[in-house]
Coordinates of C-alpha atoms and ligand atoms in Angstrom, one line a residue:
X1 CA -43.9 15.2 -5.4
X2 CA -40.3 15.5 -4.3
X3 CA -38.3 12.6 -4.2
X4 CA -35.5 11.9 -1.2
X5 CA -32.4 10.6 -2.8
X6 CA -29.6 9.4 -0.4
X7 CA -26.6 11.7 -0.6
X8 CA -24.1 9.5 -2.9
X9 CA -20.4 10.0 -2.0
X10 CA -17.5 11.9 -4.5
X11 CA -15.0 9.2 -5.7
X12 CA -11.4 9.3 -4.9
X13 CA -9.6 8.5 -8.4
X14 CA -6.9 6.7 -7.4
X15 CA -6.3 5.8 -11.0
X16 CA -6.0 9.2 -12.3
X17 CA -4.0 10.6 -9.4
X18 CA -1.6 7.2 -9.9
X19 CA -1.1 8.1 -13.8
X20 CA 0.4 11.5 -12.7
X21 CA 2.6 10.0 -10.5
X22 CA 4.0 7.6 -13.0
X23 CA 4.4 10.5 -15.1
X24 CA 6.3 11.9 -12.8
X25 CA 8.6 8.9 -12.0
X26 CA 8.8 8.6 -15.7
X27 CA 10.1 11.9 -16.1
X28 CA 12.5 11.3 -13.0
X29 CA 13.5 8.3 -14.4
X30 CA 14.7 9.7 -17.7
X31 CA 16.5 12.5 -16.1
X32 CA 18.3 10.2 -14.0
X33 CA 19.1 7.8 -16.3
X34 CA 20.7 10.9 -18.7
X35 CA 22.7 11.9 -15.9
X36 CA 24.3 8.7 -14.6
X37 CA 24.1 6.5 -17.5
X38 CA 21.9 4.4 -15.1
X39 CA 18.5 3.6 -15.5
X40 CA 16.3 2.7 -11.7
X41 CA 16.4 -1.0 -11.9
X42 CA 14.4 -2.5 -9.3
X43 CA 14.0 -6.3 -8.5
X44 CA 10.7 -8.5 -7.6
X45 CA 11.5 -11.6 -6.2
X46 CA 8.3 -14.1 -6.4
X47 CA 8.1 -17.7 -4.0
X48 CA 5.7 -20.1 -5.7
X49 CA 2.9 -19.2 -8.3
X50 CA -0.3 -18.1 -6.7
X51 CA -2.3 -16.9 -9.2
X52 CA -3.0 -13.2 -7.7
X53 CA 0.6 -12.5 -6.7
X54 CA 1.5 -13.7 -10.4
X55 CA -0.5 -11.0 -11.6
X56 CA 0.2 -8.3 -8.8
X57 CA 3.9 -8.5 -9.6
X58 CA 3.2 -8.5 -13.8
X59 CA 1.7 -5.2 -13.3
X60 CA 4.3 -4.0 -10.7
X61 CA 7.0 -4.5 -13.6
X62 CA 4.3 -3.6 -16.5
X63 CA 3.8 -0.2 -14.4
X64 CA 8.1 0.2 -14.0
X65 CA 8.4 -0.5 -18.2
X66 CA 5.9 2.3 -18.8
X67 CA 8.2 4.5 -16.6
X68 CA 11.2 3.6 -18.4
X69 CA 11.9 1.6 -14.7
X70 CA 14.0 -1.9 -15.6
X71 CA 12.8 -4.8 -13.2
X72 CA 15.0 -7.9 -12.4
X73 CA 12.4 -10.7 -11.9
X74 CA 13.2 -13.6 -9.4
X75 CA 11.1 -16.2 -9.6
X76 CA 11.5 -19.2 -6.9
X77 CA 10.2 -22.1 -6.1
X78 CA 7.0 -22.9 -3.9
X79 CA 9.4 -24.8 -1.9
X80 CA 12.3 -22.4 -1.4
X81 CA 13.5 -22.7 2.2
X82 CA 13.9 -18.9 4.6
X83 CA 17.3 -19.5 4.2
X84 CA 17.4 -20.3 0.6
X85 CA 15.3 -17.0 0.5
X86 CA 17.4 -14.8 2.5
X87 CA 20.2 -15.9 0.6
X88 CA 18.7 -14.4 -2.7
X89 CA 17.7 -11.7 -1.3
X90 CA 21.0 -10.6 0.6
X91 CA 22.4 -10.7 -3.0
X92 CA 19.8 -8.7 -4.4
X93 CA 21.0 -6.4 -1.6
X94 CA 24.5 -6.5 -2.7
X95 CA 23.9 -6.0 -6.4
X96 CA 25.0 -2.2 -7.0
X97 CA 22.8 -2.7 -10.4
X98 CA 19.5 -2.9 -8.1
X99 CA 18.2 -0.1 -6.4
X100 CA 15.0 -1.7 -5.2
X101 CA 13.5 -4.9 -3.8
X102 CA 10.3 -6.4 -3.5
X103 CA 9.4 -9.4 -2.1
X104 CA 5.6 -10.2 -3.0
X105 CA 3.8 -11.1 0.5
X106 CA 2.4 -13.4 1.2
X107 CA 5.2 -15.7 0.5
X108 CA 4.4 -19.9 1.9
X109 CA 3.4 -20.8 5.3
X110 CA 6.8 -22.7 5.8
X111 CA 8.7 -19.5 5.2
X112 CA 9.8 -16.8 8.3
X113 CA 8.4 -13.7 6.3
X114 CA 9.5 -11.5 8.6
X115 CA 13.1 -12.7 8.5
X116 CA 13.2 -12.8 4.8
X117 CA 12.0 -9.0 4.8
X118 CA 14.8 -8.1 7.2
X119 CA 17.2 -9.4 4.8
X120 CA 16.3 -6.6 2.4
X121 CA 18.9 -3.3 2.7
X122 CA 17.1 -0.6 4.2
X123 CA 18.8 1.9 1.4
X124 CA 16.6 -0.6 -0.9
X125 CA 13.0 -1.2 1.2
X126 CA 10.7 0.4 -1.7
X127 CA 7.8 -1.1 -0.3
X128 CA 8.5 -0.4 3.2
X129 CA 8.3 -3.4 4.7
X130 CA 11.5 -3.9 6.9
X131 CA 11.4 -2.9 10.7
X132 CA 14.0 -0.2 9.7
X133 CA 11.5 1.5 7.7
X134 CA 8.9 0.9 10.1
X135 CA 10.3 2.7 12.7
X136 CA 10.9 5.6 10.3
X137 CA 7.6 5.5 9.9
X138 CA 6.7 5.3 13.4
X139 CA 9.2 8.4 14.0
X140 CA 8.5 10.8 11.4
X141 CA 11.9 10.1 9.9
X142 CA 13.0 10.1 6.5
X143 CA 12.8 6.6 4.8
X144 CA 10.9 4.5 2.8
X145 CA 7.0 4.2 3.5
X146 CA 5.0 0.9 3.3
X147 CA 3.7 1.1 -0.5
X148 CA -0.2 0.9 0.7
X149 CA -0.1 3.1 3.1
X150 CA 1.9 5.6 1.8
X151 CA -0.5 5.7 -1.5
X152 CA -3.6 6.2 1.0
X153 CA -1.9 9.3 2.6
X154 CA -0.9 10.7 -0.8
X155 CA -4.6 10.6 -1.9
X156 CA -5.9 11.9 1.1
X157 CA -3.7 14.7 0.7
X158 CA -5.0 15.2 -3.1
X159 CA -8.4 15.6 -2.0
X160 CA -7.4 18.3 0.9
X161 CA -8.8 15.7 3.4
X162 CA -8.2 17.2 6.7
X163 CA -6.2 14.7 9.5
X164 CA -5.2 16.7 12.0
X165 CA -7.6 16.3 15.3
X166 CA -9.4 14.4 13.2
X167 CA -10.8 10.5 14.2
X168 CA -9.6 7.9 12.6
X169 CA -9.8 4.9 13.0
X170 CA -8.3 1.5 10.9
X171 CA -9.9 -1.6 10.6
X172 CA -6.9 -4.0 10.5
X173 CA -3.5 -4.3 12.1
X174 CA -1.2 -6.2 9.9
X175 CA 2.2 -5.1 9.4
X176 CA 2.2 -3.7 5.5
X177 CA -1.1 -1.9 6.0
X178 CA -3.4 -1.7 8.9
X179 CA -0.6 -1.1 11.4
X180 CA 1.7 1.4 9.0
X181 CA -1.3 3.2 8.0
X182 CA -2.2 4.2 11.3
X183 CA 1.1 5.2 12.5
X184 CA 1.3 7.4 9.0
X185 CA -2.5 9.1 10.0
X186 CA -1.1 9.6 13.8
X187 CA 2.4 11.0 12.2
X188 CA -0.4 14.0 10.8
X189 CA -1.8 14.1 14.1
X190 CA -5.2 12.2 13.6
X191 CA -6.3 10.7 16.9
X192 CA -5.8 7.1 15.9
X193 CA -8.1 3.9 16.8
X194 CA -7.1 0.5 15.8
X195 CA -9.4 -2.3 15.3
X196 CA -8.6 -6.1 14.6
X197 CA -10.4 -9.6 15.4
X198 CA -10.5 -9.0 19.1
X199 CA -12.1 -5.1 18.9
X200 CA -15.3 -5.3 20.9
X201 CA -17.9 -3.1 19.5
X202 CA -16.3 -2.5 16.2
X203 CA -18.9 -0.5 14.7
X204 CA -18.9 1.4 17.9
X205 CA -16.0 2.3 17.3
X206 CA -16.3 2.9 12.9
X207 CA -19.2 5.1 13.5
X208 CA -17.3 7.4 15.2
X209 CA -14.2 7.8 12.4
X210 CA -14.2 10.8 10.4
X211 CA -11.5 8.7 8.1
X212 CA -11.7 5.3 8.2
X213 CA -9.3 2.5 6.7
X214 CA -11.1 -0.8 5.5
X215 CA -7.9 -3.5 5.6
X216 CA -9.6 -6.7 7.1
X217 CA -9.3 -8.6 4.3
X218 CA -12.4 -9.7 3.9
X219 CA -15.4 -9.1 1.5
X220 CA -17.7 -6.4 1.7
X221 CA -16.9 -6.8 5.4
X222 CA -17.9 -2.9 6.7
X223 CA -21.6 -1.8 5.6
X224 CA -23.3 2.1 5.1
X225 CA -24.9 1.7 9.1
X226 CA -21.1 1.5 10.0
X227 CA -20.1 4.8 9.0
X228 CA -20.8 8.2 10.5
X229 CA -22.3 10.3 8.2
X230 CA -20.0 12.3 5.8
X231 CA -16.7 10.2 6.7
X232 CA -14.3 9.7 4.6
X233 CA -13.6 5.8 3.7
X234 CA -10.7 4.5 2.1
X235 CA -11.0 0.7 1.1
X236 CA -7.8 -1.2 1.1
X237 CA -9.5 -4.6 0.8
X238 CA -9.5 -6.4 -2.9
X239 CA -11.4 -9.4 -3.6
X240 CA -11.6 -11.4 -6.7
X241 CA -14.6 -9.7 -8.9
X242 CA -13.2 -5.9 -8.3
X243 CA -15.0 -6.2 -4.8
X244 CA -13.6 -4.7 -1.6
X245 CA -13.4 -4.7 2.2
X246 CA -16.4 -2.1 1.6
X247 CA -20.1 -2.5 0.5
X248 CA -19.1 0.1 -1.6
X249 CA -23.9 0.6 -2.4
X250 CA -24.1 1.1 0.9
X251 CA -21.3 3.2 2.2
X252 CA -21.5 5.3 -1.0
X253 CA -25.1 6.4 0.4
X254 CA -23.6 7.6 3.9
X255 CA -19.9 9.2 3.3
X256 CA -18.7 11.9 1.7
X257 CA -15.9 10.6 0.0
X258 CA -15.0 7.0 -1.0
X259 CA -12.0 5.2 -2.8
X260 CA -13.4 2.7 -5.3
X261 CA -13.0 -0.8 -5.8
X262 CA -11.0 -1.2 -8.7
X263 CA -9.1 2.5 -8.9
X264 CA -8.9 4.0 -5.9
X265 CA -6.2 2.6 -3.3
X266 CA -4.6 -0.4 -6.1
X267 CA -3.1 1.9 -8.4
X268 CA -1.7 4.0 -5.6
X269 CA -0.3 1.1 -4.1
X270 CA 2.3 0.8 -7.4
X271 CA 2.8 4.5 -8.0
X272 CA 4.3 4.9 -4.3
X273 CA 6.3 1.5 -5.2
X274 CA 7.6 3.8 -8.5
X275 CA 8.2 6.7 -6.8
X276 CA 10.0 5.4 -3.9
X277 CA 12.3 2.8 -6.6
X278 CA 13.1 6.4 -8.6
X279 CA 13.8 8.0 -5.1
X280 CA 16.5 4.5 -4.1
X281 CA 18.0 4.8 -7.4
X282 CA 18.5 8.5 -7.3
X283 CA 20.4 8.1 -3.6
X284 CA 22.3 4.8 -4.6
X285 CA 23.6 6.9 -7.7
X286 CA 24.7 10.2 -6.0
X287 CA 22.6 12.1 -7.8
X288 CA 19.1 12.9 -5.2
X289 CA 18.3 16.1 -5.8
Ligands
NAP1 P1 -4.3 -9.5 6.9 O1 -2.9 -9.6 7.1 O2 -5.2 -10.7 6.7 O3 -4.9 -8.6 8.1 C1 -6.3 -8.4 8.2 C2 -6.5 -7.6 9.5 O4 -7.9 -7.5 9.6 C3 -5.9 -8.3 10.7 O5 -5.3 -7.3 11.5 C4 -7.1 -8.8 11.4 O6 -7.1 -8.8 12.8 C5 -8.3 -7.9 11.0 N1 -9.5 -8.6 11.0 C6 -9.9 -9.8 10.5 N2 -11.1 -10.1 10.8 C7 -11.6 -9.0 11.5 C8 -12.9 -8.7 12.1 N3 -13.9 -9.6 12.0 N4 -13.1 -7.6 12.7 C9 -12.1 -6.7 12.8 N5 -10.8 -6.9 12.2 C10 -10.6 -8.1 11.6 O7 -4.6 -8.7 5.6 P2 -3.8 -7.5 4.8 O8 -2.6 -8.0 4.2 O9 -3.6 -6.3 5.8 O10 -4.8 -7.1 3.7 C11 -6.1 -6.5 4.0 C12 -6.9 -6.2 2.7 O11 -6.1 -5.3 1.9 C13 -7.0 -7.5 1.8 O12 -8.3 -7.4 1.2 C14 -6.0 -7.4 0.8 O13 -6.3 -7.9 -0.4 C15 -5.9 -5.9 0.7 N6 -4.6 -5.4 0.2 C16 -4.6 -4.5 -0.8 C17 -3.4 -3.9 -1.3 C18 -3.5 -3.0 -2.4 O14 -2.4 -2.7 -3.0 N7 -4.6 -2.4 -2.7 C19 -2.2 -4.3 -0.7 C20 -2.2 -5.1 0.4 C21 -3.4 -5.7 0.8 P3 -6.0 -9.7 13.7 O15 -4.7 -8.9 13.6 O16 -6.6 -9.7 15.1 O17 -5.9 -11.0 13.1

């Protein structure tokens, strides 16, 4: 008797596609450093000790060692006021010895997020989160590209994922992934759908993507009956016990390819942070190629 089996999904390795580009950045990075004497140094500034952004920024600066990358770490208090904030950030921004800046979202309710990221020099947004690199992004101009987003494009593009005319749509709308991403896909000429907290219909709207973006921030949030049949489905989400913003079982059954929760869009995240850090330095030191 012949047995049905549901179709099961190809993985996206984000993991191995991430270890290249550190490779690369590593090699960049010792080239660079033997022709100006300078190695990429770039800084994280951290508000307060929340467990997970403890541990995000330790493998930010882990990932940067391994590439021969220095980090400057900033550590402030819980407390620190916007201003207090801005001011150590402007001197990050004045510091010729740093080439990049990253300020770990989410920093405390009491801070103005947005005007602490505004106080980061454009010439030094590696993570793409100021509105000048926004609007680069938004225009197809050179700049720097939010570190999330830019990692989902770069592994779309590794697995020959087709964006032009194609649907997609993005589940999420914040401003260092949901929103970015989308302008990115419509950039390569996807026809682009956003959905948030107010969508009506959503899976009205997810059944019809032909590459949808999970960043709702919320647990196993879209399920396999969501998805149109051979889509391709990027999770962004990450929840404490490697889970996503996917029901990965579920969605594996129904699309054709799938990022997976650890090692798919996570390690992308800090390769484009890498990348972009060699890229600042290289500028900043006269010597892009
Ligand atoms: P966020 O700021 O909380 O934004 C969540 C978005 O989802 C919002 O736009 C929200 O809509 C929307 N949303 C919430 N509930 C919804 C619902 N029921 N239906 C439709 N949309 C809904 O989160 P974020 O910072 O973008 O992060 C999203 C996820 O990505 C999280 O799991 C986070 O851990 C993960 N993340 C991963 C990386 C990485 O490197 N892998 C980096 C950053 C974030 P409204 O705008 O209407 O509120």
């Amino acid at each position: 008797m012949s047995q049905t089996t549901s179709p099961t999904a190809r993985l996206m390795d984000g993991s191995a596609l991430a270890r290249r580009m550190v490779e690369d950045a590593a090699a960049r990075t010792a080239d660079l450093t033997a022709r100006t004497g300078q190695a990429p140094c770039l800084a994280t500034v951290l508000v307060g000790d929340d467990p997970a952004s403890v541990t995000y920024v330790r493998m930010k600066r882990n990932r940067c060692a391994q590439a021969g990358i220095r980090s400057r770490h900033v550590a402030l208090p819980a407390a620190i006021s916007t201003a207090g904030l801005i001011g150590a950030l402007r001197e990050l921004s004045e510091d010729p010895g740093v080439h990049g800046i990253l300020l770990q979202h989410p920093v405390g309710p009491h801070i103005d997020e947005r005007a602490a990221f505004e106080a980061i020099a454009p010439e030094k947004d590696v993570d793409g989160v100021t509105a000048h690199s926004f609007a680069a992004m938004g225009l197809g101009m050179a700049g720097f590209a939010s570190c999330t987003p830019g990692g989902i494009l770069r592994l779309l593009d590794h697995y020959g994922v087709e964006l032009a005319g194609k649907h997609a749509v993005v589940v999420g709308r914040s401003p260092i992934l949901g929103r970015p991403a989308g302008m990115l896909l419509l950039g390569r000429d996807a026809t682009v759908t956003y959905c948030h907290s107010r969508t009506a219909e959503l899976t009205a709207h997810t059944r019809e993507a032909d590459v949808l973006i999970a960043a709702v921030g919320r647990a196993r949030f879209l399920h396999g009956e969501q998805i149109k049949p051979g889509a391709v489905v990027i999770d962004a989400g990450y929840h404490p016990g490697n889970v996503g913003d996917v029901d990965f079982a579920s969605a594996a059954g129904v699309a054709s390819l799938i990022t997976p929760v650890p090692g798919g869009v996570g390690p992308m995240t800090i390769a484009t942070l890498l990348t972009q850090t060699v890229d600042a330095a290289a500028r900043q030191l006269g010597a892009a190629g």
